[in-house]
């Protein structure tokens, strides 16, 4: 073996060690959250994934507005780790580790191995904080790894496979497609180390075709099963016609409240990233300046991904963290004084979630972490309700939850009696509550679950002969005067 080969092998091992360390760090900071109770998003996605595995078809048999990629991701994780809530959390943790490793690899190309590892480590810890919910296997967790893979492939001059990866990202969460301009900029401007003027149109066409391929394949799958209309309605039409107009009440207040909680979790990292964004916009007309502007474009595309749904849930902000991690490192590298640069880097590292919220990582259990993240103990109550249902019903019995806690179906391992696992979906698509009850009660569910103050659901259940069998008290929210308690009620139909 020549000296140059030995040197290249040594460099590869050195970089591989950095990347493996970053991935291990991402996994490590998520270990305390593996026991967090299943929340409603995870529960809904896992329920649909399991139903699909057992022969039901998403959208046609079970209405849900998430794209099919997330269900396939869960099923892939279960094939490795087994079908359980812990396995689903573990799948998300490995996915986050892969994202962190990709940030480190891309960072090494941008800034060098050490600074790249710093960007990867920053993302690994920042994205795993309690508030931003990056520890949970949400759609953003899986979308992000494919967006990063798409960026990496585009940078290596492979626009077709980059497009396929971005199309898969969109099948994890629709807003993944908002990153298309940034990936296009990488493919056209940065691939090959400079502006790809001659092959720009060709690269753009290949990228666009690659994005379309996963969507064509998935649309063909559902069309072949006579479910094209249901697929379109769940993945696109419902989100456009019901989801966005439904939120008319003070969306900016919601944004301000959730962003404030996310910002407080890593304030210096956010400031550093935003400073890096401003510096990138004002950067020179050089290769380094082009890289900075592409990162700034990526950040803007991710912001659009956060804003487009007007819901502003905290985990939506996860998609902006990869470009912000790169921009934060770029801002630190722009500080001319080495002592000041190291002091600023130390401030970013110190003021991250494990330091600002140490109890979340070393003292609190799953119940406490869930309450910290969501401000309610409803998911613990759902776990209790599921245990009661599983022990008091037969496997072929059905259940209906009047509300928005589909995790009960998943944990109880019982089918929903309705096509709608969220009552608010049914209320948006059916004429009134009476129609919702008729649709849900057609299959004669053995158990009906209601939450909160007495509602139409309690009245409907009583009319149909159901008897109250269990009440579970839980904290619904935290108010200025203290916790606001409410009740989950289980009604059972006599045999």
GROMACS .gro file of C-alpha atoms in nm:
model
  495
    1UNK     CA    1   0.000   0.000   0.000
    2UNK     CA    2   0.139   0.342  -0.099
    3UNK     CA    3   0.200   0.626   0.147
    4UNK     CA    4  -0.089   0.824  -0.004
    5UNK     CA    5  -0.324   0.529   0.043
    6UNK     CA    6  -0.217   0.491   0.404
    7UNK     CA    7  -0.274   0.864   0.457
    8UNK     CA    8  -0.621   0.853   0.299
    9UNK     CA    9  -0.714   0.552   0.513
   10UNK     CA   10  -0.599   0.735   0.826
   11UNK     CA   11  -0.803   1.044   0.734
   12UNK     CA   12  -1.108   0.826   0.668
   13UNK     CA   13  -1.077   0.652   1.006
   14UNK     CA   14  -1.033   0.987   1.179
   15UNK     CA   15  -1.345   1.134   1.016
   16UNK     CA   16  -1.541   0.813   1.073
   17UNK     CA   17  -1.457   0.834   1.443
   18UNK     CA   18  -1.588   1.194   1.456
   19UNK     CA   19  -1.911   1.094   1.280
   20UNK     CA   20  -1.964   0.786   1.498
   21UNK     CA   21  -1.910   0.996   1.809
   22UNK     CA   22  -2.171   1.248   1.695
   23UNK     CA   23  -2.423   0.972   1.620
   24UNK     CA   24  -2.357   0.815   1.960
   25UNK     CA   25  -2.410   1.152   2.129
   26UNK     CA   26  -2.746   1.196   1.954
   27UNK     CA   27  -2.856   0.853   2.073
   28UNK     CA   28  -2.724   0.912   2.426
   29UNK     CA   29  -2.921   1.233   2.488
   30UNK     CA   30  -3.241   1.056   2.380
   31UNK     CA   31  -3.208   0.756   2.613
   32UNK     CA   32  -3.388   0.929   2.906
   33UNK     CA   33  -3.694   0.981   2.683
   34UNK     CA   34  -3.742   0.620   2.571
   35UNK     CA   35  -3.993   0.560   2.852
   36UNK     CA   36  -4.211   0.865   2.783
   37UNK     CA   37  -4.580   0.765   2.744
   38UNK     CA   38  -4.710   0.740   2.389
   39UNK     CA   39  -4.858   1.074   2.279
   40UNK     CA   40  -5.143   1.127   2.035
   41UNK     CA   41  -4.930   1.181   1.722
   42UNK     CA   42  -4.714   0.876   1.787
   43UNK     CA   43  -5.023   0.676   1.882
   44UNK     CA   44  -5.216   0.770   1.569
   45UNK     CA   45  -4.923   0.697   1.339
   46UNK     CA   46  -4.845   0.369   1.511
   47UNK     CA   47  -5.211   0.261   1.504
   48UNK     CA   48  -5.240   0.326   1.130
   49UNK     CA   49  -4.905   0.155   1.065
   50UNK     CA   50  -5.012  -0.155   1.257
   51UNK     CA   51  -5.352  -0.160   1.085
   52UNK     CA   52  -5.181  -0.140   0.746
   53UNK     CA   53  -4.953  -0.425   0.845
   54UNK     CA   54  -5.263  -0.628   0.943
   55UNK     CA   55  -5.446  -0.575   0.614
   56UNK     CA   56  -5.636  -0.247   0.647
   57UNK     CA   57  -5.557   0.032   0.404
   58UNK     CA   58  -5.472   0.383   0.525
   59UNK     CA   59  -5.707   0.662   0.413
   60UNK     CA   60  -5.969   0.420   0.276
   61UNK     CA   61  -6.024   0.221   0.597
   62UNK     CA   62  -5.867   0.467   0.845
   63UNK     CA   63  -5.873   0.841   0.782
   64UNK     CA   64  -5.553   1.024   0.874
   65UNK     CA   65  -5.389   1.331   0.722
   66UNK     CA   66  -5.025   1.221   0.744
   67UNK     CA   67  -4.844   1.091   0.432
   68UNK     CA   68  -4.783   0.716   0.409
   69UNK     CA   69  -4.406   0.734   0.453
   70UNK     CA   70  -4.429   0.771   0.830
   71UNK     CA   71  -4.630   0.448   0.858
   72UNK     CA   72  -4.373   0.263   0.649
   73UNK     CA   73  -4.093   0.406   0.865
   74UNK     CA   74  -4.262   0.271   1.179
   75UNK     CA   75  -4.310  -0.069   1.015
   76UNK     CA   76  -3.943  -0.075   0.913
   77UNK     CA   77  -3.842  -0.004   1.273
   78UNK     CA   78  -4.072  -0.277   1.403
   79UNK     CA   79  -3.917  -0.526   1.160
   80UNK     CA   80  -3.586  -0.465   1.340
   81UNK     CA   81  -3.686  -0.396   1.701
   82UNK     CA   82  -4.033  -0.549   1.731
   83UNK     CA   83  -4.376  -0.384   1.749
   84UNK     CA   84  -4.387  -0.193   2.077
   85UNK     CA   85  -4.388   0.169   2.197
   86UNK     CA   86  -4.025   0.136   2.309
   87UNK     CA   87  -3.927   0.002   1.967
   88UNK     CA   88  -4.094   0.300   1.800
   89UNK     CA   89  -3.905   0.542   2.024
   90UNK     CA   90  -3.584   0.351   1.951
   91UNK     CA   91  -3.646   0.382   1.577
   92UNK     CA   92  -3.679   0.758   1.614
   93UNK     CA   93  -3.358   0.775   1.818
   94UNK     CA   94  -3.160   0.589   1.551
   95UNK     CA   95  -3.309   0.814   1.284
   96UNK     CA   96  -3.201   1.123   1.481
   97UNK     CA   97  -2.852   0.972   1.517
   98UNK     CA   98  -2.837   0.926   1.139
   99UNK     CA   99  -2.940   1.290   1.088
  100UNK     CA  100  -2.670   1.406   1.329
  101UNK     CA  101  -2.410   1.197   1.145
  102UNK     CA  102  -2.514   1.352   0.812
  103UNK     CA  103  -2.482   1.701   0.963
  104UNK     CA  104  -2.129   1.610   1.073
  105UNK     CA  105  -2.040   1.476   0.727
  106UNK     CA  106  -2.175   1.782   0.548
  107UNK     CA  107  -2.016   2.009   0.808
  108UNK     CA  108  -1.678   1.848   0.742
  109UNK     CA  109  -1.716   1.934   0.374
  110UNK     CA  110  -1.809   2.293   0.461
  111UNK     CA  111  -1.574   2.371   0.749
  112UNK     CA  112  -1.333   2.080   0.801
  113UNK     CA  113  -1.360   1.767   1.019
  114UNK     CA  114  -1.342   1.925   1.365
  115UNK     CA  115  -1.586   2.209   1.294
  116UNK     CA  116  -1.811   1.965   1.106
  117UNK     CA  117  -1.819   1.739   1.410
  118UNK     CA  118  -1.905   2.048   1.616
  119UNK     CA  119  -2.203   2.121   1.388
  120UNK     CA  120  -2.314   1.759   1.417
  121UNK     CA  121  -2.279   1.758   1.795
  122UNK     CA  122  -2.469   2.087   1.820
  123UNK     CA  123  -2.756   1.945   1.615
  124UNK     CA  124  -2.750   1.614   1.806
  125UNK     CA  125  -2.804   1.782   2.144
  126UNK     CA  126  -3.010   2.080   2.031
  127UNK     CA  127  -3.262   1.866   1.842
  128UNK     CA  128  -3.309   1.629   2.137
  129UNK     CA  129  -3.439   1.886   2.386
  130UNK     CA  130  -3.762   1.830   2.580
  131UNK     CA  131  -3.945   2.136   2.442
  132UNK     CA  132  -3.878   2.084   2.071
  133UNK     CA  133  -3.976   1.715   2.110
  134UNK     CA  134  -3.689   1.598   1.889
  135UNK     CA  135  -3.667   1.283   2.104
  136UNK     CA  136  -4.007   1.171   1.973
  137UNK     CA  137  -4.049   0.976   1.647
  138UNK     CA  138  -4.249   1.256   1.485
  139UNK     CA  139  -4.279   1.305   1.111
  140UNK     CA  140  -4.015   1.580   1.126
  141UNK     CA  141  -3.762   1.335   1.272
  142UNK     CA  142  -3.790   1.105   0.970
  143UNK     CA  143  -3.835   1.386   0.718
  144UNK     CA  144  -3.514   1.555   0.831
  145UNK     CA  145  -3.286   1.257   0.769
  146UNK     CA  146  -3.409   1.231   0.410
  147UNK     CA  147  -3.375   1.607   0.354
  148UNK     CA  148  -3.014   1.584   0.475
  149UNK     CA  149  -2.952   1.281   0.254
  150UNK     CA  150  -3.097   1.474  -0.039
  151UNK     CA  151  -2.866   1.770   0.028
  152UNK     CA  152  -2.565   1.542   0.053
  153UNK     CA  153  -2.647   1.357  -0.270
  154UNK     CA  154  -2.710   1.683  -0.456
  155UNK     CA  155  -2.375   1.816  -0.339
  156UNK     CA  156  -2.204   1.502  -0.467
  157UNK     CA  157  -2.351   1.563  -0.812
  158UNK     CA  158  -2.629   1.303  -0.799
  159UNK     CA  159  -2.947   1.504  -0.866
  160UNK     CA  160  -3.170   1.208  -0.951
  161UNK     CA  161  -3.107   1.020  -0.627
  162UNK     CA  162  -3.116   1.353  -0.440
  163UNK     CA  163  -3.464   1.408  -0.584
  164UNK     CA  164  -3.576   1.060  -0.482
  165UNK     CA  165  -3.455   1.124  -0.126
  166UNK     CA  166  -3.641   1.458  -0.119
  167UNK     CA  167  -3.955   1.292  -0.253
  168UNK     CA  168  -3.934   1.037   0.029
  169UNK     CA  169  -3.890   1.327   0.275
  170UNK     CA  170  -4.218   1.469   0.144
  171UNK     CA  171  -4.382   1.131   0.200
  172UNK     CA  172  -4.273   1.152   0.564
  173UNK     CA  173  -4.415   1.503   0.597
  174UNK     CA  174  -4.553   1.715   0.315
  175UNK     CA  175  -4.344   2.020   0.413
  176UNK     CA  176  -4.030   1.829   0.321
  177UNK     CA  177  -4.105   1.938  -0.036
  178UNK     CA  178  -4.057   2.300   0.075
  179UNK     CA  179  -3.682   2.227   0.077
  180UNK     CA  180  -3.682   2.182  -0.303
  181UNK     CA  181  -3.537   2.529  -0.381
  182UNK     CA  182  -3.248   2.470  -0.139
  183UNK     CA  183  -3.168   2.124  -0.280
  184UNK     CA  184  -3.194   2.268  -0.632
  185UNK     CA  185  -2.947   2.540  -0.537
  186UNK     CA  186  -2.705   2.279  -0.405
  187UNK     CA  187  -2.740   2.069  -0.722
  188UNK     CA  188  -2.698   2.362  -0.960
  189UNK     CA  189  -2.467   2.601  -0.773
  190UNK     CA  190  -2.250   2.392  -0.541
  191UNK     CA  191  -2.221   2.049  -0.706
  192UNK     CA  192  -1.871   2.002  -0.840
  193UNK     CA  193  -1.732   2.287  -0.633
  194UNK     CA  194  -1.879   2.580  -0.827
  195UNK     CA  195  -2.166   2.705  -1.047
  196UNK     CA  196  -2.286   2.422  -1.270
  197UNK     CA  197  -2.384   2.650  -1.559
  198UNK     CA  198  -2.370   2.399  -1.841
  199UNK     CA  199  -2.543   2.114  -1.665
  200UNK     CA  200  -2.777   2.325  -1.453
  201UNK     CA  201  -3.095   2.260  -1.651
  202UNK     CA  202  -3.014   1.892  -1.677
  203UNK     CA  203  -2.953   1.866  -1.302
  204UNK     CA  204  -3.278   2.053  -1.231
  205UNK     CA  205  -3.474   1.817  -1.456
  206UNK     CA  206  -3.324   1.508  -1.294
  207UNK     CA  207  -3.389   1.645  -0.947
  208UNK     CA  208  -3.753   1.722  -1.031
  209UNK     CA  209  -3.803   1.379  -1.184
  210UNK     CA  210  -3.650   1.215  -0.879
  211UNK     CA  211  -3.885   1.403  -0.645
  212UNK     CA  212  -4.185   1.286  -0.847
  213UNK     CA  213  -4.089   0.917  -0.854
  214UNK     CA  214  -4.178   0.824  -0.490
  215UNK     CA  215  -4.507   1.014  -0.515
  216UNK     CA  216  -4.598   0.844  -0.843
  217UNK     CA  217  -4.514   0.504  -0.696
  218UNK     CA  218  -4.717   0.563  -0.380
  219UNK     CA  219  -5.010   0.713  -0.571
  220UNK     CA  220  -5.005   0.412  -0.801
  221UNK     CA  221  -5.009   0.178  -0.502
  222UNK     CA  222  -5.329   0.329  -0.363
  223UNK     CA  223  -5.490   0.375  -0.706
  224UNK     CA  224  -5.437   0.006  -0.781
  225UNK     CA  225  -5.636  -0.072  -0.464
  226UNK     CA  226  -5.921   0.159  -0.551
  227UNK     CA  227  -5.820   0.414  -0.288
  228UNK     CA  228  -5.687   0.701  -0.499
  229UNK     CA  229  -5.964   0.938  -0.390
  230UNK     CA  230  -5.922   0.851  -0.023
  231UNK     CA  231  -5.542   0.891  -0.054
  232UNK     CA  232  -5.574   1.232  -0.217
  233UNK     CA  233  -5.833   1.342   0.039
  234UNK     CA  234  -5.621   1.241   0.338
  235UNK     CA  235  -5.276   1.350   0.224
  236UNK     CA  236  -5.357   1.672   0.037
  237UNK     CA  237  -5.719   1.782   0.014
  238UNK     CA  238  -5.806   1.763   0.384
  239UNK     CA  239  -5.495   1.965   0.476
  240UNK     CA  240  -5.573   2.232   0.216
  241UNK     CA  241  -5.948   2.264   0.264
  242UNK     CA  242  -5.998   2.195   0.636
  243UNK     CA  243  -5.674   2.201   0.828
  244UNK     CA  244  -5.545   2.549   0.743
  245UNK     CA  245  -5.878   2.744   0.740
  246UNK     CA  246  -5.979   2.576   1.067
  247UNK     CA  247  -5.726   2.781   1.261
  248UNK     CA  248  -5.868   3.132   1.271
  249UNK     CA  249  -5.793   3.216   1.634
  250UNK     CA  250  -5.479   3.416   1.701
  251UNK     CA  251  -5.223   3.206   1.512
  252UNK     CA  252  -4.945   3.451   1.591
  253UNK     CA  253  -5.007   3.417   1.963
  254UNK     CA  254  -4.969   3.041   1.921
  255UNK     CA  255  -4.648   3.093   1.726
  256UNK     CA  256  -4.508   3.331   1.987
  257UNK     CA  257  -4.587   3.099   2.277
  258UNK     CA  258  -4.444   2.783   2.122
  259UNK     CA  259  -4.139   2.951   1.971
  260UNK     CA  260  -4.060   3.113   2.306
  261UNK     CA  261  -4.049   2.771   2.473
  262UNK     CA  262  -3.828   2.630   2.196
  263UNK     CA  263  -3.598   2.936   2.202
  264UNK     CA  264  -3.550   2.924   2.579
  265UNK     CA  265  -3.419   2.569   2.547
  266UNK     CA  266  -3.107   2.682   2.354
  267UNK     CA  267  -3.100   3.064   2.339
  268UNK     CA  268  -2.733   3.117   2.246
  269UNK     CA  269  -2.751   2.853   1.970
  270UNK     CA  270  -3.054   3.029   1.819
  271UNK     CA  271  -2.880   3.366   1.834
  272UNK     CA  272  -2.561   3.225   1.680
  273UNK     CA  273  -2.758   3.062   1.400
  274UNK     CA  274  -2.953   3.379   1.322
  275UNK     CA  275  -2.631   3.584   1.322
  276UNK     CA  276  -2.484   3.330   1.081
  277UNK     CA  277  -2.792   3.373   0.861
  278UNK     CA  278  -2.739   3.751   0.843
  279UNK     CA  279  -2.368   3.708   0.772
  280UNK     CA  280  -2.448   3.460   0.494
  281UNK     CA  281  -2.680   3.709   0.324
  282UNK     CA  282  -2.401   3.969   0.327
  283UNK     CA  283  -2.127   3.723   0.228
  284UNK     CA  284  -1.874   3.775  -0.054
  285UNK     CA  285  -1.919   3.658  -0.415
  286UNK     CA  286  -1.693   3.358  -0.375
  287UNK     CA  287  -1.733   2.985  -0.331
  288UNK     CA  288  -1.756   3.035   0.045
  289UNK     CA  289  -2.013   3.311  -0.003
  290UNK     CA  290  -2.222   3.091  -0.231
  291UNK     CA  291  -2.220   2.814   0.027
  292UNK     CA  292  -2.338   3.058   0.291
  293UNK     CA  293  -2.623   3.186   0.076
  294UNK     CA  294  -2.737   2.832  -0.003
  295UNK     CA  295  -2.746   2.761   0.372
  296UNK     CA  296  -2.948   3.080   0.420
  297UNK     CA  297  -3.189   2.965   0.148
  298UNK     CA  298  -3.222   2.628   0.321
  299UNK     CA  299  -3.308   2.805   0.646
  300UNK     CA  300  -3.574   3.016   0.471
  301UNK     CA  301  -3.725   2.706   0.308
  302UNK     CA  302  -3.739   2.539   0.649
  303UNK     CA  303  -3.908   2.846   0.798
  304UNK     CA  304  -4.172   2.820   0.523
  305UNK     CA  305  -4.214   2.454   0.621
  306UNK     CA  306  -4.284   2.563   0.979
  307UNK     CA  307  -4.520   2.843   0.884
  308UNK     CA  308  -4.727   2.693   0.604
  309UNK     CA  309  -4.967   2.498   0.824
  310UNK     CA  310  -5.029   2.789   1.066
  311UNK     CA  311  -5.024   2.549   1.360
  312UNK     CA  312  -4.671   2.614   1.489
  313UNK     CA  313  -4.645   2.307   1.711
  314UNK     CA  314  -4.310   2.292   1.885
  315UNK     CA  315  -4.180   1.990   1.697
  316UNK     CA  316  -4.239   2.177   1.367
  317UNK     CA  317  -3.927   2.383   1.447
  318UNK     CA  318  -3.707   2.073   1.427
  319UNK     CA  319  -3.673   2.118   1.050
  320UNK     CA  320  -3.492   2.453   1.086
  321UNK     CA  321  -3.218   2.316   1.313
  322UNK     CA  322  -2.987   2.154   1.051
  323UNK     CA  323  -2.929   2.477   0.854
  324UNK     CA  324  -2.916   2.676   1.178
  325UNK     CA  325  -2.648   2.444   1.316
  326UNK     CA  326  -2.434   2.507   1.006
  327UNK     CA  327  -2.499   2.881   1.020
  328UNK     CA  328  -2.411   2.892   1.392
  329UNK     CA  329  -2.076   2.725   1.325
  330UNK     CA  330  -2.016   2.966   1.034
  331UNK     CA  331  -2.088   3.261   1.266
  332UNK     CA  332  -1.843   3.130   1.526
  333UNK     CA  333  -1.574   3.077   1.262
  334UNK     CA  334  -1.620   3.437   1.146
  335UNK     CA  335  -1.503   3.573   1.485
  336UNK     CA  336  -1.144   3.690   1.420
  337UNK     CA  337  -1.014   3.654   1.776
  338UNK     CA  338  -0.947   3.291   1.870
  339UNK     CA  339  -1.009   3.340   2.247
  340UNK     CA  340  -1.341   3.513   2.179
  341UNK     CA  341  -1.433   3.244   1.925
  342UNK     CA  342  -1.369   2.968   2.178
  343UNK     CA  343  -1.559   3.157   2.449
  344UNK     CA  344  -1.859   3.198   2.217
  345UNK     CA  345  -1.845   2.829   2.123
  346UNK     CA  346  -1.835   2.738   2.492
  347UNK     CA  347  -2.140   2.956   2.556
  348UNK     CA  348  -2.331   2.777   2.279
  349UNK     CA  349  -2.230   2.438   2.417
  350UNK     CA  350  -2.304   2.521   2.780
  351UNK     CA  351  -2.644   2.679   2.721
  352UNK     CA  352  -2.802   2.372   2.564
  353UNK     CA  353  -3.091   2.162   2.706
  354UNK     CA  354  -2.885   1.913   2.916
  355UNK     CA  355  -2.733   2.206   3.109
  356UNK     CA  356  -3.038   2.432   3.120
  357UNK     CA  357  -3.271   2.143   3.213
  358UNK     CA  358  -3.052   1.883   3.384
  359UNK     CA  359  -3.340   1.721   3.574
  360UNK     CA  360  -3.497   1.616   3.245
  361UNK     CA  361  -3.193   1.401   3.169
  362UNK     CA  362  -3.087   1.257   3.504
  363UNK     CA  363  -3.377   1.262   3.750
  364UNK     CA  364  -3.718   1.269   3.583
  365UNK     CA  365  -3.894   0.957   3.461
  366UNK     CA  366  -4.119   0.913   3.160
  367UNK     CA  367  -4.430   1.054   3.329
  368UNK     CA  368  -4.250   1.370   3.443
  369UNK     CA  369  -4.084   1.421   3.104
  370UNK     CA  370  -4.419   1.388   2.928
  371UNK     CA  371  -4.571   1.646   3.160
  372UNK     CA  372  -4.274   1.878   3.103
  373UNK     CA  373  -4.312   1.851   2.724
  374UNK     CA  374  -4.691   1.865   2.692
  375UNK     CA  375  -4.821   2.026   3.012
  376UNK     CA  376  -5.076   1.747   3.064
  377UNK     CA  377  -5.093   1.396   3.208
  378UNK     CA  378  -5.352   1.278   2.956
  379UNK     CA  379  -5.108   1.033   2.795
  380UNK     CA  380  -5.051   0.860   3.127
  381UNK     CA  381  -5.430   0.840   3.164
  382UNK     CA  382  -5.450   0.693   2.814
  383UNK     CA  383  -5.204   0.423   2.914
  384UNK     CA  384  -5.421   0.334   3.217
  385UNK     CA  385  -5.735   0.329   3.004
  386UNK     CA  386  -5.568   0.104   2.747
  387UNK     CA  387  -5.467  -0.143   3.018
  388UNK     CA  388  -5.827  -0.157   3.142
  389UNK     CA  389  -5.963  -0.205   2.789
  390UNK     CA  390  -5.710  -0.472   2.695
  391UNK     CA  391  -5.782  -0.672   3.011
  392UNK     CA  392  -6.162  -0.647   2.990
  393UNK     CA  393  -6.231  -0.696   2.618
  394UNK     CA  394  -6.163  -0.958   2.354
  395UNK     CA  395  -5.915  -0.904   2.067
  396UNK     CA  396  -6.194  -0.875   1.808
  397UNK     CA  397  -6.390  -0.616   2.011
  398UNK     CA  398  -6.388  -0.257   1.887
  399UNK     CA  399  -6.347   0.067   2.084
  400UNK     CA  400  -6.434   0.429   2.018
  401UNK     CA  401  -6.260   0.730   2.175
  402UNK     CA  402  -6.466   1.048   2.153
  403UNK     CA  403  -6.183   1.300   2.146
  404UNK     CA  404  -5.828   1.311   2.017
  405UNK     CA  405  -5.643   1.033   2.198
  406UNK     CA  406  -5.594   0.757   1.936
  407UNK     CA  407  -5.297   0.624   2.134
  408UNK     CA  408  -5.559   0.432   2.334
  409UNK     CA  409  -5.635   0.216   2.029
  410UNK     CA  410  -5.267   0.143   1.973
  411UNK     CA  411  -5.186   0.065   2.337
  412UNK     CA  412  -5.504  -0.140   2.392
  413UNK     CA  413  -5.443  -0.333   2.066
  414UNK     CA  414  -5.808  -0.287   1.973
  415UNK     CA  415  -5.959  -0.157   1.650
  416UNK     CA  416  -6.141   0.173   1.632
  417UNK     CA  417  -6.509   0.124   1.552
  418UNK     CA  418  -6.499   0.424   1.318
  419UNK     CA  419  -6.301   0.518   1.011
  420UNK     CA  420  -6.206   0.837   1.198
  421UNK     CA  421  -5.956   0.786   1.481
  422UNK     CA  422  -5.972   1.158   1.567
  423UNK     CA  423  -6.322   1.287   1.642
  424UNK     CA  424  -6.238   1.633   1.511
  425UNK     CA  425  -6.171   1.480   1.166
  426UNK     CA  426  -6.520   1.331   1.170
  427UNK     CA  427  -6.670   1.657   1.296
  428UNK     CA  428  -6.504   1.844   1.007
  429UNK     CA  429  -6.624   1.598   0.744
  430UNK     CA  430  -6.967   1.488   0.878
  431UNK     CA  431  -7.274   1.711   0.928
  432UNK     CA  432  -7.302   1.708   1.311
  433UNK     CA  433  -7.221   1.517   1.630
  434UNK     CA  434  -7.520   1.287   1.583
  435UNK     CA  435  -7.379   1.178   1.246
  436UNK     CA  436  -7.039   1.124   1.408
  437UNK     CA  437  -7.197   0.898   1.671
  438UNK     CA  438  -7.396   0.701   1.412
  439UNK     CA  439  -7.078   0.639   1.213
  440UNK     CA  440  -6.881   0.535   1.523
  441UNK     CA  441  -7.156   0.321   1.682
  442UNK     CA  442  -7.243   0.126   1.367
  443UNK     CA  443  -6.985  -0.138   1.464
  444UNK     CA  444  -7.124  -0.151   1.821
  445UNK     CA  445  -6.799  -0.072   2.009
  446UNK     CA  446  -6.759  -0.264   2.332
  447UNK     CA  447  -6.608   0.041   2.509
  448UNK     CA  448  -6.658   0.413   2.450
  449UNK     CA  449  -6.410   0.660   2.601
  450UNK     CA  450  -6.490   1.027   2.659
  451UNK     CA  451  -6.275   1.307   2.798
  452UNK     CA  452  -6.338   1.631   2.983
  453UNK     CA  453  -6.673   1.781   3.080
  454UNK     CA  454  -6.989   1.591   2.997
  455UNK     CA  455  -7.057   1.621   2.624
  456UNK     CA  456  -7.282   1.488   2.349
  457UNK     CA  457  -7.076   1.168   2.355
  458UNK     CA  458  -7.181   1.090   2.713
  459UNK     CA  459  -7.544   1.151   2.622
  460UNK     CA  460  -7.523   0.932   2.308
  461UNK     CA  461  -7.357   0.651   2.505
  462UNK     CA  462  -7.626   0.663   2.775
  463UNK     CA  463  -7.904   0.652   2.514
  464UNK     CA  464  -7.750   0.340   2.359
  465UNK     CA  465  -7.736   0.155   2.690
  466UNK     CA  466  -7.369   0.200   2.780
  467UNK     CA  467  -7.283   0.203   3.149
  468UNK     CA  468  -7.001   0.398   3.313
  469UNK     CA  469  -6.734   0.148   3.420
  470UNK     CA  470  -6.423   0.355   3.499
  471UNK     CA  471  -6.314   0.714   3.563
  472UNK     CA  472  -5.953   0.833   3.542
  473UNK     CA  473  -5.857   1.177   3.663
  474UNK     CA  474  -5.572   1.364   3.492
  475UNK     CA  475  -5.421   1.711   3.461
  476UNK     CA  476  -5.558   1.865   3.143
  477UNK     CA  477  -5.347   2.183   3.154
  478UNK     CA  478  -5.151   2.412   3.380
  479UNK     CA  479  -5.323   2.739   3.464
  480UNK     CA  480  -5.204   3.039   3.664
  481UNK     CA  481  -5.398   2.912   3.965
  482UNK     CA  482  -5.251   2.560   3.936
  483UNK     CA  483  -5.330   2.236   3.755
  484UNK     CA  484  -5.670   2.206   3.585
  485UNK     CA  485  -5.799   1.854   3.643
  486UNK     CA  486  -6.048   1.671   3.425
  487UNK     CA  487  -6.180   1.317   3.380
  488UNK     CA  488  -6.150   1.037   3.127
  489UNK     CA  489  -6.459   0.813   3.137
  490UNK     CA  490  -6.488   0.456   3.007
  491UNK     CA  491  -6.840   0.337   2.914
  492UNK     CA  492  -6.899  -0.033   2.856
  493UNK     CA  493  -7.175  -0.189   2.649
  494UNK     CA  494  -7.338  -0.481   2.827
  495UNK     CA  495  -7.274  -0.818   2.665
   0.00000   0.00000   0.00000
